[in-house]
mmCIF file of C-alpha atoms in Angstrom:
data_model
loop_
_atom_site.group_PDB
_atom_site.id
_atom_site.type_symbol
_atom_site.label_atom_id
_atom_site.label_comp_id
_atom_site.label_asym_id
_atom_site.label_seq_id
_atom_site.Cartn_x
_atom_site.Cartn_y
_atom_site.Cartn_z
ATOM 1 C CA MET A 1 46.920 228.938 139.101
ATOM 2 C CA THR A 2 43.687 228.551 140.290
ATOM 3 C CA GLY A 3 41.604 230.985 141.191
ATOM 4 C CA THR A 4 40.985 234.516 141.009
ATOM 5 C CA ALA A 5 43.091 237.448 139.460
ATOM 6 C CA ALA A 6 43.045 239.736 141.411
ATOM 7 C CA PRO A 7 40.390 240.401 144.516
ATOM 8 C CA PHE A 8 36.658 240.292 142.612
ATOM 9 C CA ALA A 9 33.485 238.890 143.649
ATOM 10 C CA ALA A 10 31.082 235.989 142.978
ATOM 11 C CA ASP A 11 28.996 239.781 141.309
ATOM 12 C CA ASP A 12 31.661 241.235 139.732
ATOM 13 C CA TYR A 13 31.936 238.670 137.446
ATOM 14 C CA ARG A 14 28.173 237.723 137.139
ATOM 15 C CA ALA A 15 28.199 241.384 135.730
ATOM 16 C CA ARG A 16 30.946 240.833 133.134
ATOM 17 C CA MET A 17 29.193 237.614 132.078
ATOM 18 C CA GLU A 18 26.729 238.810 131.543
ATOM 19 C CA ARG A 19 27.838 242.262 129.800
ATOM 20 C CA ALA A 20 29.730 239.874 127.216
ATOM 21 C CA ALA A 21 27.142 238.457 125.917
ATOM 22 C CA ARG A 22 24.729 240.998 125.566
ATOM 23 C CA SER A 23 27.573 242.925 123.801
ATOM 24 C CA ALA A 24 27.828 239.387 121.377
ATOM 25 C CA ALA A 25 24.031 239.815 120.582
ATOM 26 C CA GLU A 26 24.837 243.367 119.569
ATOM 27 C CA ALA A 27 28.208 242.521 117.486
ATOM 28 C CA GLY A 28 25.013 240.371 115.858
ATOM 29 C CA LEU A 29 26.874 237.124 117.439
ATOM 30 C CA ALA A 30 25.309 233.535 119.205
ATOM 31 C CA GLY A 31 27.673 234.251 121.932
ATOM 32 C CA LEU A 32 31.160 234.023 122.971
ATOM 33 C CA LEU A 33 33.240 230.958 123.233
ATOM 34 C CA VAL A 34 36.385 231.592 124.968
ATOM 35 C CA ALA A 35 39.025 228.723 126.405
ATOM 36 C CA PRO A 36 41.954 228.826 128.938
ATOM 37 C CA GLY A 37 43.623 232.420 129.108
ATOM 38 C CA PRO A 38 42.892 235.865 129.294
ATOM 39 C CA ASP A 39 39.551 236.575 128.413
ATOM 40 C CA LEU A 40 38.705 233.876 130.954
ATOM 41 C CA VAL A 41 40.259 235.253 133.878
ATOM 42 C CA TRP A 42 38.739 237.950 133.325
ATOM 43 C CA LEU A 43 35.277 236.672 133.477
ATOM 44 C CA THR A 44 35.340 234.182 135.436
ATOM 45 C CA GLY A 45 38.808 233.922 137.624
ATOM 46 C CA TYR A 46 39.825 231.075 136.974
ATOM 47 C CA ALA A 47 42.956 230.033 134.692
ATOM 48 C CA PRO A 48 43.462 226.385 134.211
ATOM 49 C CA THR A 49 46.863 225.065 136.156
ATOM 50 C CA ALA A 50 47.733 224.506 132.552
ATOM 51 C CA ALA A 51 46.325 224.668 129.117
ATOM 52 C CA THR A 52 46.159 221.556 127.344
ATOM 53 C CA GLU A 53 44.873 219.421 124.612
ATOM 54 C CA ARG A 54 41.702 218.319 126.696
ATOM 55 C CA LEU A 55 38.571 221.148 126.039
ATOM 56 C CA THR A 56 38.048 223.895 128.632
ATOM 57 C CA LEU A 57 34.930 226.329 127.027
ATOM 58 C CA LEU A 58 33.063 229.456 128.631
ATOM 59 C CA VAL A 59 29.575 229.537 126.442
ATOM 60 C CA LEU A 60 28.203 233.077 126.648
ATOM 61 C CA ALA A 61 24.530 232.901 125.405
ATOM 62 C CA PRO A 62 22.319 235.967 125.557
ATOM 63 C CA GLY A 63 18.951 235.048 126.707
ATOM 64 C CA GLN A 64 21.282 231.261 128.697
ATOM 65 C CA ASP A 65 23.190 230.764 131.590
ATOM 66 C CA PRO A 66 26.691 230.727 131.557
ATOM 67 C CA VAL A 67 28.112 227.641 131.255
ATOM 68 C CA LEU A 68 31.763 226.154 131.854
ATOM 69 C CA VAL A 69 32.751 222.493 130.339
ATOM 70 C CA VAL A 70 35.785 221.323 132.059
ATOM 71 C CA PRO A 71 37.811 217.902 132.011
ATOM 72 C CA ALA A 72 36.762 215.751 134.723
ATOM 73 C CA LEU A 73 40.003 216.068 136.189
ATOM 74 C CA GLU A 74 39.591 219.946 136.226
ATOM 75 C CA ALA A 75 36.006 220.156 137.369
ATOM 76 C CA PRO A 76 37.164 220.775 141.402
ATOM 77 C CA ASP A 77 39.377 223.679 140.191
ATOM 78 C CA ALA A 78 37.200 225.194 138.123
ATOM 79 C CA ALA A 79 34.369 225.483 141.274
ATOM 80 C CA LYS A 80 36.774 226.546 143.514
ATOM 81 C CA ALA A 81 37.140 230.213 141.404
ATOM 82 C CA VAL A 82 34.982 233.301 142.818
ATOM 83 C CA GLY A 83 33.231 233.362 139.920
ATOM 84 C CA ALA A 84 32.424 229.860 139.699
ATOM 85 C CA SER A 85 28.762 230.391 142.111
ATOM 86 C CA ALA A 86 27.565 233.090 139.107
ATOM 87 C CA LEU A 87 28.047 229.816 136.011
ATOM 88 C CA THR A 88 27.466 226.188 135.391
ATOM 89 C CA LEU A 89 29.936 223.205 135.637
ATOM 90 C CA ARG A 90 29.564 220.803 133.277
ATOM 91 C CA ASP A 91 32.077 218.289 132.750
ATOM 92 C CA TRP A 92 33.050 215.544 130.566
ATOM 93 C CA THR A 93 35.055 212.165 131.406
ATOM 94 C CA ASP A 94 38.791 211.137 129.787
ATOM 95 C CA GLY A 95 37.041 208.218 126.609
ATOM 96 C CA LYS A 96 33.728 210.755 125.940
ATOM 97 C CA ASP A 97 33.334 213.799 123.112
ATOM 98 C CA PRO A 98 33.657 216.735 124.337
ATOM 99 C CA TYR A 99 32.055 217.831 121.239
ATOM 100 C CA ALA A 100 28.795 216.093 121.916
ATOM 101 C CA VAL A 101 28.848 217.512 125.572
ATOM 102 C CA THR A 102 28.640 221.462 123.855
ATOM 103 C CA ALA A 103 27.047 221.020 121.210
ATOM 104 C CA PRO A 104 23.848 220.842 122.725
ATOM 105 C CA LEU A 105 24.977 224.427 123.800
ATOM 106 C CA LEU A 106 25.254 226.283 120.741
ATOM 107 C CA ASP A 107 22.424 227.624 118.172
ATOM 108 C CA ALA A 108 22.928 224.885 115.435
ATOM 109 C CA GLY A 109 23.266 227.526 112.702
ATOM 110 C CA GLY A 110 25.488 229.900 114.809
ATOM 111 C CA ARG A 111 27.943 232.214 114.455
ATOM 112 C CA PHE A 112 30.186 232.758 117.536
ATOM 113 C CA GLY A 113 33.168 234.869 118.763
ATOM 114 C CA ILE A 114 35.668 232.393 119.955
ATOM 115 C CA SER A 115 38.776 233.003 121.882
ATOM 116 C CA ASP A 116 41.772 233.491 119.404
ATOM 117 C CA ASN A 117 44.346 231.565 121.630
ATOM 118 C CA ALA A 118 41.822 228.969 121.257
ATOM 119 C CA TRP A 119 43.479 225.882 120.164
ATOM 120 C CA ALA A 120 42.777 224.763 116.271
ATOM 121 C CA MET A 121 41.186 221.329 117.127
ATOM 122 C CA HIS A 122 39.298 222.085 119.675
ATOM 123 C CA LEU A 123 37.943 225.186 116.653
ATOM 124 C CA LEU A 124 37.583 222.289 114.467
ATOM 125 C CA GLY A 125 36.064 220.911 116.758
ATOM 126 C CA LEU A 126 33.662 222.046 116.934
ATOM 127 C CA GLN A 127 33.122 222.807 113.205
ATOM 128 C CA LYS A 128 32.529 218.537 113.168
ATOM 129 C CA ALA A 129 29.766 218.909 115.158
ATOM 130 C CA LEU A 130 28.203 221.488 114.191
ATOM 131 C CA PRO A 131 28.798 222.196 110.422
ATOM 132 C CA GLY A 132 26.162 224.962 110.495
ATOM 133 C CA THR A 133 27.953 227.121 112.472
ATOM 134 C CA SER A 134 31.367 229.943 112.088
ATOM 135 C CA TYR A 135 33.714 231.462 113.724
ATOM 136 C CA ALA A 136 34.959 234.708 114.179
ATOM 137 C CA SER A 137 38.513 235.649 116.631
ATOM 138 C CA LEU A 138 37.876 237.850 119.253
ATOM 139 C CA THR A 139 39.551 240.238 119.339
ATOM 140 C CA GLU A 140 38.266 241.233 115.350
ATOM 141 C CA ALA A 141 34.197 240.736 117.070
ATOM 142 C CA LEU A 142 34.516 242.308 120.257
ATOM 143 C CA PRO A 143 37.701 244.018 120.024
ATOM 144 C CA MET A 144 37.005 246.940 122.879
ATOM 145 C CA LEU A 145 35.864 243.704 125.397
ATOM 146 C CA ARG A 146 38.217 244.195 128.014
ATOM 147 C CA ALA A 147 38.965 248.040 127.416
ATOM 148 C CA VAL A 148 36.663 250.087 129.435
ATOM 149 C CA LYS A 149 38.355 249.596 133.133
ATOM 150 C CA ASP A 150 35.865 249.969 136.100
ATOM 151 C CA ARG A 151 37.543 251.458 139.309
ATOM 152 C CA ALA A 152 38.619 248.729 140.558
ATOM 153 C CA GLU A 153 40.946 247.727 137.951
ATOM 154 C CA LEU A 154 41.678 251.713 137.104
ATOM 155 C CA GLU A 155 43.171 251.140 140.984
ATOM 156 C CA LEU A 156 44.652 247.966 140.504
ATOM 157 C CA LEU A 157 47.255 249.065 137.045
ATOM 158 C CA ALA A 158 47.216 252.342 139.069
ATOM 159 C CA ALA A 159 48.907 250.371 141.410
ATOM 160 C CA ALA A 160 51.806 247.936 138.776
ATOM 161 C CA GLY A 161 52.663 251.091 137.680
ATOM 162 C CA ALA A 162 53.762 252.473 140.587
ATOM 163 C CA ALA A 163 56.047 249.102 141.263
ATOM 164 C CA ALA A 164 57.266 249.920 137.782
ATOM 165 C CA ASP A 165 58.359 252.881 138.313
ATOM 166 C CA ALA A 166 59.598 251.765 141.899
ATOM 167 C CA ALA A 167 61.458 249.443 140.273
ATOM 168 C CA PHE A 168 63.802 252.495 137.955
ATOM 169 C CA GLU A 169 64.065 254.984 140.902
ATOM 170 C CA GLU A 170 66.250 251.780 142.166
ATOM 171 C CA ILE A 171 67.739 250.944 138.897
ATOM 172 C CA ARG A 172 68.792 254.258 137.545
ATOM 173 C CA LYS A 173 70.885 253.945 141.600
ATOM 174 C CA LEU A 174 72.981 251.117 139.885
ATOM 175 C CA PRO A 175 76.240 251.503 137.845
ATOM 176 C CA PHE A 176 75.215 250.471 133.611
ATOM 177 C CA GLY A 177 78.382 251.352 131.885
ATOM 178 C CA GLY A 178 81.258 247.669 131.964
ATOM 179 C CA ARG A 179 77.618 245.230 132.943
ATOM 180 C CA ARG A 180 76.513 243.429 130.313
ATOM 181 C CA GLU A 181 72.652 244.036 128.961
ATOM 182 C CA SER A 182 71.454 241.072 130.707
ATOM 183 C CA GLU A 183 72.999 242.108 134.001
ATOM 184 C CA VAL A 184 70.694 244.931 134.255
ATOM 185 C CA ALA A 185 67.611 242.967 133.100
ATOM 186 C CA ALA A 186 68.619 240.557 135.714
ATOM 187 C CA ASP A 187 67.805 243.231 138.442
ATOM 188 C CA LEU A 188 64.947 245.024 136.555
ATOM 189 C CA ALA A 189 63.117 241.848 136.943
ATOM 190 C CA ASP A 190 64.524 241.344 140.237
ATOM 191 C CA LEU A 191 63.553 244.192 141.052
ATOM 192 C CA LEU A 192 59.899 244.380 139.581
ATOM 193 C CA ARG A 193 59.719 241.069 141.723
ATOM 194 C CA ARG A 194 60.740 242.953 144.440
ATOM 195 C CA PHE A 195 58.263 245.660 144.130
ATOM 196 C CA GLY A 196 55.129 243.102 144.065
ATOM 197 C CA HIS A 197 55.148 241.457 140.098
ATOM 198 C CA SER A 198 53.858 238.401 140.442
ATOM 199 C CA GLN A 199 55.234 238.366 136.536
ATOM 200 C CA VAL A 200 57.810 239.716 134.461
ATOM 201 C CA ASP A 201 56.693 239.770 131.070
ATOM 202 C CA PHE A 202 59.504 241.717 129.843
ATOM 203 C CA THR A 203 63.169 243.776 130.445
ATOM 204 C CA ILE A 204 63.978 245.230 127.944
ATOM 205 C CA VAL A 205 67.911 246.818 128.419
ATOM 206 C CA ALA A 206 68.868 247.971 125.100
ATOM 207 C CA SER A 207 72.752 249.915 124.953
ATOM 208 C CA GLY A 208 74.382 252.210 122.101
ATOM 209 C CA PRO A 209 73.504 251.123 118.759
ATOM 210 C CA ASN A 210 70.890 248.050 120.470
ATOM 211 C CA GLY A 211 68.660 251.178 121.342
ATOM 212 C CA ALA A 212 67.828 251.944 117.499
ATOM 213 C CA ASN A 213 65.945 248.071 117.274
ATOM 214 C CA PRO A 214 62.757 249.108 119.608
ATOM 215 C CA HIS A 215 62.198 244.788 120.592
ATOM 216 C CA HIS A 216 66.001 243.897 121.526
ATOM 217 C CA GLU A 217 66.565 241.269 122.774
ATOM 218 C CA VAL A 218 68.547 241.613 125.717
ATOM 219 C CA GLY A 219 71.872 240.114 124.988
ATOM 220 C CA ASP A 220 76.166 240.027 126.129
ATOM 221 C CA ARG A 221 76.771 243.126 125.124
ATOM 222 C CA VAL A 222 78.622 245.641 127.517
ATOM 223 C CA VAL A 223 76.981 248.542 128.407
ATOM 224 C CA GLU A 224 79.400 251.140 127.637
ATOM 225 C CA ARG A 225 80.437 255.264 128.674
ATOM 226 C CA GLY A 226 78.853 257.261 126.648
ATOM 227 C CA ASP A 227 75.900 255.054 125.762
ATOM 228 C CA MET A 228 72.333 255.632 125.848
ATOM 229 C CA VAL A 229 70.719 252.942 127.058
ATOM 230 C CA VAL A 230 66.533 252.550 126.814
ATOM 231 C CA LEU A 231 64.952 250.629 129.251
ATOM 232 C CA ASP A 232 61.274 248.986 128.687
ATOM 233 C CA PHE A 233 60.175 246.642 131.445
ATOM 234 C CA GLY A 234 56.866 245.274 132.556
ATOM 235 C CA GLY A 235 54.643 242.400 133.926
ATOM 236 C CA LEU A 236 51.159 241.320 136.122
ATOM 237 C CA LYS A 237 50.625 242.614 139.808
ATOM 238 C CA ASP A 238 47.723 241.262 141.285
ATOM 239 C CA GLY A 239 46.428 239.670 138.212
ATOM 240 C CA TYR A 240 47.087 243.917 136.441
ATOM 241 C CA GLY A 241 49.946 244.833 134.364
ATOM 242 C CA SER A 242 53.104 247.241 133.747
ATOM 243 C CA ASP A 243 54.612 248.857 131.175
ATOM 244 C CA THR A 244 56.718 251.857 131.629
ATOM 245 C CA SER A 245 59.776 252.575 129.516
ATOM 246 C CA ARG A 246 63.031 255.895 130.263
ATOM 247 C CA THR A 247 66.254 256.438 128.203
ATOM 248 C CA VAL A 248 68.786 257.348 130.077
ATOM 249 C CA HIS A 249 72.354 257.458 129.620
ATOM 250 C CA VAL A 250 75.714 256.323 131.461
ATOM 251 C CA GLY A 251 78.011 259.491 131.155
ATOM 252 C CA GLU A 252 77.060 262.962 130.011
ATOM 253 C CA PRO A 253 74.999 262.438 126.767
ATOM 254 C CA THR A 254 76.501 264.835 123.703
ATOM 255 C CA ASP A 255 74.846 267.859 122.599
ATOM 256 C CA GLU A 256 72.379 265.825 119.515
ATOM 257 C CA GLU A 257 71.676 262.884 121.972
ATOM 258 C CA ARG A 258 70.262 265.143 123.900
ATOM 259 C CA ARG A 259 68.346 266.966 121.048
ATOM 260 C CA VAL A 260 66.330 263.875 119.582
ATOM 261 C CA HIS A 261 65.632 262.721 123.570
ATOM 262 C CA ASP A 262 63.949 266.482 123.994
ATOM 263 C CA LEU A 263 61.941 265.594 120.932
ATOM 264 C CA VAL A 264 61.413 262.356 121.669
ATOM 265 C CA ARG A 265 59.693 263.764 125.449
ATOM 266 C CA ALA A 266 57.650 266.411 123.067
ATOM 267 C CA ALA A 267 56.239 264.377 121.260
ATOM 268 C CA GLN A 268 55.122 261.870 124.830
ATOM 269 C CA GLU A 269 53.733 264.706 125.875
ATOM 270 C CA ALA A 270 51.947 266.203 122.696
ATOM 271 C CA GLY A 271 50.341 262.427 122.902
ATOM 272 C CA PHE A 272 49.570 262.290 125.822
ATOM 273 C CA GLN A 273 47.752 265.973 125.497
ATOM 274 C CA ALA A 274 46.023 264.952 121.935
ATOM 275 C CA VAL A 275 43.954 262.264 124.921
ATOM 276 C CA ARG A 276 40.523 262.780 125.717
ATOM 277 C CA PRO A 277 37.061 261.510 125.896
ATOM 278 C CA GLY A 278 35.548 261.440 122.381
ATOM 279 C CA ALA A 279 39.544 261.783 120.590
ATOM 280 C CA ALA A 280 39.815 258.554 117.702
ATOM 281 C CA CYS A 281 42.918 256.172 119.118
ATOM 282 C CA GLN A 282 44.688 257.551 116.373
ATOM 283 C CA GLU A 283 44.165 260.877 117.333
ATOM 284 C CA VAL A 284 46.720 259.643 119.456
ATOM 285 C CA ASP A 285 49.310 258.667 117.390
ATOM 286 C CA ARG A 286 49.059 262.049 114.915
ATOM 287 C CA ALA A 287 50.001 264.651 117.619
ATOM 288 C CA ALA A 288 53.234 262.274 118.856
ATOM 289 C CA ARG A 289 54.021 261.527 114.846
ATOM 290 C CA ALA A 290 53.767 265.055 114.002
ATOM 291 C CA VAL A 291 55.839 266.007 116.514
ATOM 292 C CA ILE A 292 58.297 263.328 114.919
ATOM 293 C CA ALA A 293 58.017 264.584 111.079
ATOM 294 C CA ASP A 294 58.336 268.120 112.004
ATOM 295 C CA ALA A 295 61.566 268.046 113.248
ATOM 296 C CA GLY A 296 62.826 266.127 110.003
ATOM 297 C CA TYR A 297 63.343 262.277 111.657
ATOM 298 C CA GLY A 298 59.648 261.196 111.239
ATOM 299 C CA GLU A 299 61.172 258.111 108.969
ATOM 300 C CA TYR A 300 62.890 256.882 111.964
ATOM 301 C CA PHE A 301 59.625 256.762 114.262
ATOM 302 C CA ILE A 302 58.911 253.118 113.109
ATOM 303 C CA HIS A 303 55.891 251.691 115.479
ATOM 304 C CA ARG A 304 52.563 253.010 117.248
ATOM 305 C CA THR A 305 52.740 255.497 119.901
ATOM 306 C CA GLY A 306 50.987 252.682 122.202
ATOM 307 C CA HIS A 307 48.922 249.624 123.090
ATOM 308 C CA GLY A 308 45.950 249.298 125.498
ATOM 309 C CA ILE A 309 47.018 247.417 128.564
ATOM 310 C CA GLY A 310 44.712 245.359 131.722
ATOM 311 C CA VAL A 311 44.852 241.362 131.960
ATOM 312 C CA THR A 312 47.407 241.633 129.667
ATOM 313 C CA THR A 313 50.674 244.075 128.820
ATOM 314 C CA HIS A 314 49.612 244.307 125.229
ATOM 315 C CA GLU A 315 45.073 244.162 124.259
ATOM 316 C CA PRO A 316 43.630 246.736 121.907
ATOM 317 C CA PRO A 317 43.302 250.157 121.582
ATOM 318 C CA TYR A 318 46.066 250.593 119.335
ATOM 319 C CA MET A 319 46.922 254.114 118.696
ATOM 320 C CA ILE A 320 47.345 253.940 115.201
ATOM 321 C CA GLU A 321 47.110 255.613 112.435
ATOM 322 C CA GLY A 322 43.629 253.813 110.523
ATOM 323 C CA GLU A 323 41.971 253.052 114.605
ATOM 324 C CA GLU A 324 38.455 255.357 114.851
ATOM 325 C CA GLN A 325 37.691 253.778 118.012
ATOM 326 C CA PRO A 326 37.029 256.166 119.722
ATOM 327 C CA LEU A 327 38.483 257.382 123.295
ATOM 328 C CA VAL A 328 36.258 256.666 125.896
ATOM 329 C CA PRO A 329 36.780 257.171 130.311
ATOM 330 C CA GLY A 330 38.376 253.942 131.633
ATOM 331 C CA MET A 331 40.553 253.358 129.321
ATOM 332 C CA CYS A 332 43.862 252.119 129.509
ATOM 333 C CA PHE A 333 47.151 252.455 127.256
ATOM 334 C CA SER A 334 49.986 253.783 126.972
ATOM 335 C CA VAL A 335 52.325 256.582 124.763
ATOM 336 C CA GLU A 336 55.530 255.782 123.867
ATOM 337 C CA PRO A 337 57.325 257.152 120.896
ATOM 338 C CA GLY A 338 60.008 256.599 120.266
ATOM 339 C CA VAL A 339 63.519 258.018 117.374
ATOM 340 C CA TYR A 340 65.649 255.067 116.404
ATOM 341 C CA LEU A 341 69.173 255.821 114.082
ATOM 342 C CA PRO A 342 70.430 252.724 112.857
ATOM 343 C CA GLY A 343 73.491 251.666 114.447
ATOM 344 C CA ARG A 344 73.842 254.764 116.518
ATOM 345 C CA PHE A 345 71.479 254.973 119.544
ATOM 346 C CA GLY A 346 66.998 255.279 119.922
ATOM 347 C CA VAL A 347 64.612 256.383 122.954
ATOM 348 C CA ARG A 348 61.605 255.565 123.747
ATOM 349 C CA ILE A 349 59.186 257.304 126.234
ATOM 350 C CA GLU A 350 56.109 255.508 127.761
ATOM 351 C CA ASP A 351 53.587 256.191 129.840
ATOM 352 C CA ILE A 352 51.163 254.080 130.689
ATOM 353 C CA VAL A 353 47.808 256.962 130.599
ATOM 354 C CA THR A 354 43.838 256.471 131.236
ATOM 355 C CA VAL A 355 41.165 258.157 129.827
ATOM 356 C CA THR A 356 39.403 260.686 132.131
ATOM 357 C CA GLU A 357 36.409 263.302 132.525
ATOM 358 C CA SER A 358 38.319 265.849 131.052
ATOM 359 C CA GLY A 359 41.280 263.996 130.160
ATOM 360 C CA GLY A 360 43.583 262.003 130.716
ATOM 361 C CA ARG A 361 46.341 260.903 133.738
ATOM 362 C CA ARG A 362 49.173 259.352 133.488
ATOM 363 C CA LEU A 363 49.551 256.579 135.390
ATOM 364 C CA ASN A 364 53.377 256.563 135.645
ATOM 365 C CA ASP A 365 54.981 259.595 137.114
ATOM 366 C CA THR A 366 59.032 259.331 137.404
ATOM 367 C CA THR A 367 61.065 261.681 135.172
ATOM 368 C CA ARG A 368 60.907 261.936 131.617
ATOM 369 C CA GLU A 369 63.117 264.821 131.806
ATOM 370 C CA MET A 370 67.138 262.765 130.519
ATOM 371 C CA VAL A 371 68.507 260.842 133.195
ATOM 372 C CA ILE A 372 72.100 260.282 133.267
ATOM 373 C CA VAL A 373 73.620 256.805 135.023
ATOM 374 C CA ASP A 374 76.888 255.815 136.607
#
C-alpha cells in the first residue's frame, strides 16, 4: 500500500523526522538510515508496494533536510505519500549505482543507525562505498524512537483495541466444542476484519493441552467440552495495532482451572497497577510475576510480561527483568502474564495499557473474569 497508514498531515511527519534526527545526534550518531518497513511508514507515511532488491532509503541527519533515495520507477508513488512534501526525493535509475547516489548524503566517517529490516546487500553496498562508516541497528541505537505516542496515535490505538474487544464479544457467542481450532481462528480473523482491521497478524486458538504453548500454531485439534481455550489475537486497524488475550472455558471448569485463571487475573491486575510514570519497565514484570511465583506457579510463567505496540503489534519497550527504561506518558504496551501447565492447559490474560500522567489506562475493556462458552 502506498500513502499514509493513518490520518496524519505532512507537518506530523516533518516533526517526526526532525525529532528522529535530534535523537540520533543525542545518541552520538551521524544520522539514521531507514529502509522500507514500519519505521519508514511512521516517519514519512510511505510504504512501497513491495520491498525489492532496489535500494529505497530515507537519510536523516542533524542539520540537513531529509532525503528519500528511491528507484526512479517508484518515485511517482513515493511523491504521493503525505510526508513527501517534508523531504527531498532523490531517484536513481536501473543500471546506475544507488550507493553512489546515497554516499554524498552521508558523513564518510560517521556512525549511523540503520533499520533492522534493511537488506544485508544494501548495508554491504554502503560499507563498500564508504568504508569509513559504521552502523548500529535502529532498535539497539534508538529503541524508544516510536515508543511515546501522541494524542492522535493514542486515539488510533484505542480504536484498534475497541475493535478487538468487539471481536471477542462476538466470538464468545459462537460454538467452540466440536469445532477445530482452525475454524474458530478463521472466525476470529473474519471478526477482526468486520470491525475494521485491514491486517490480521495472529489468531491463536490454543485448546486443552495446546494452551500450555504460549505461541501455539493453530491446528486441526477439535476443541472438546472441558477444554480451557487461550485466545490471543490482533492486527492493524488504520495502521495501528491491537493485541489482546482472553482464556475461555468450554463448559464448567474444575476448581483448579478456576483457581489458576483467578491467579493469572490477579497477576494481570498487579502488573497494571504497577504502571506509572518513572517506574522502570521491569517493575511491571516483577509485579505480575511475584503474584504467580508466590502462589507456587513461578516456573510456569515462561515469557516476559509485555511488549510495546504501535504501527507494529510487537515493538519496544519490553516489560521484562533487566529493562530499566522508565515509563513515560504516551507509551503503550501489553500486560499479559500467563501460567502454562505442560500437557494440561494454559491461561493468559492480556490488555494493552497506555501510561498516563497518574498511572495507566487500559485500551481493552472486555471482562477478565472466566467466560464459559459452548
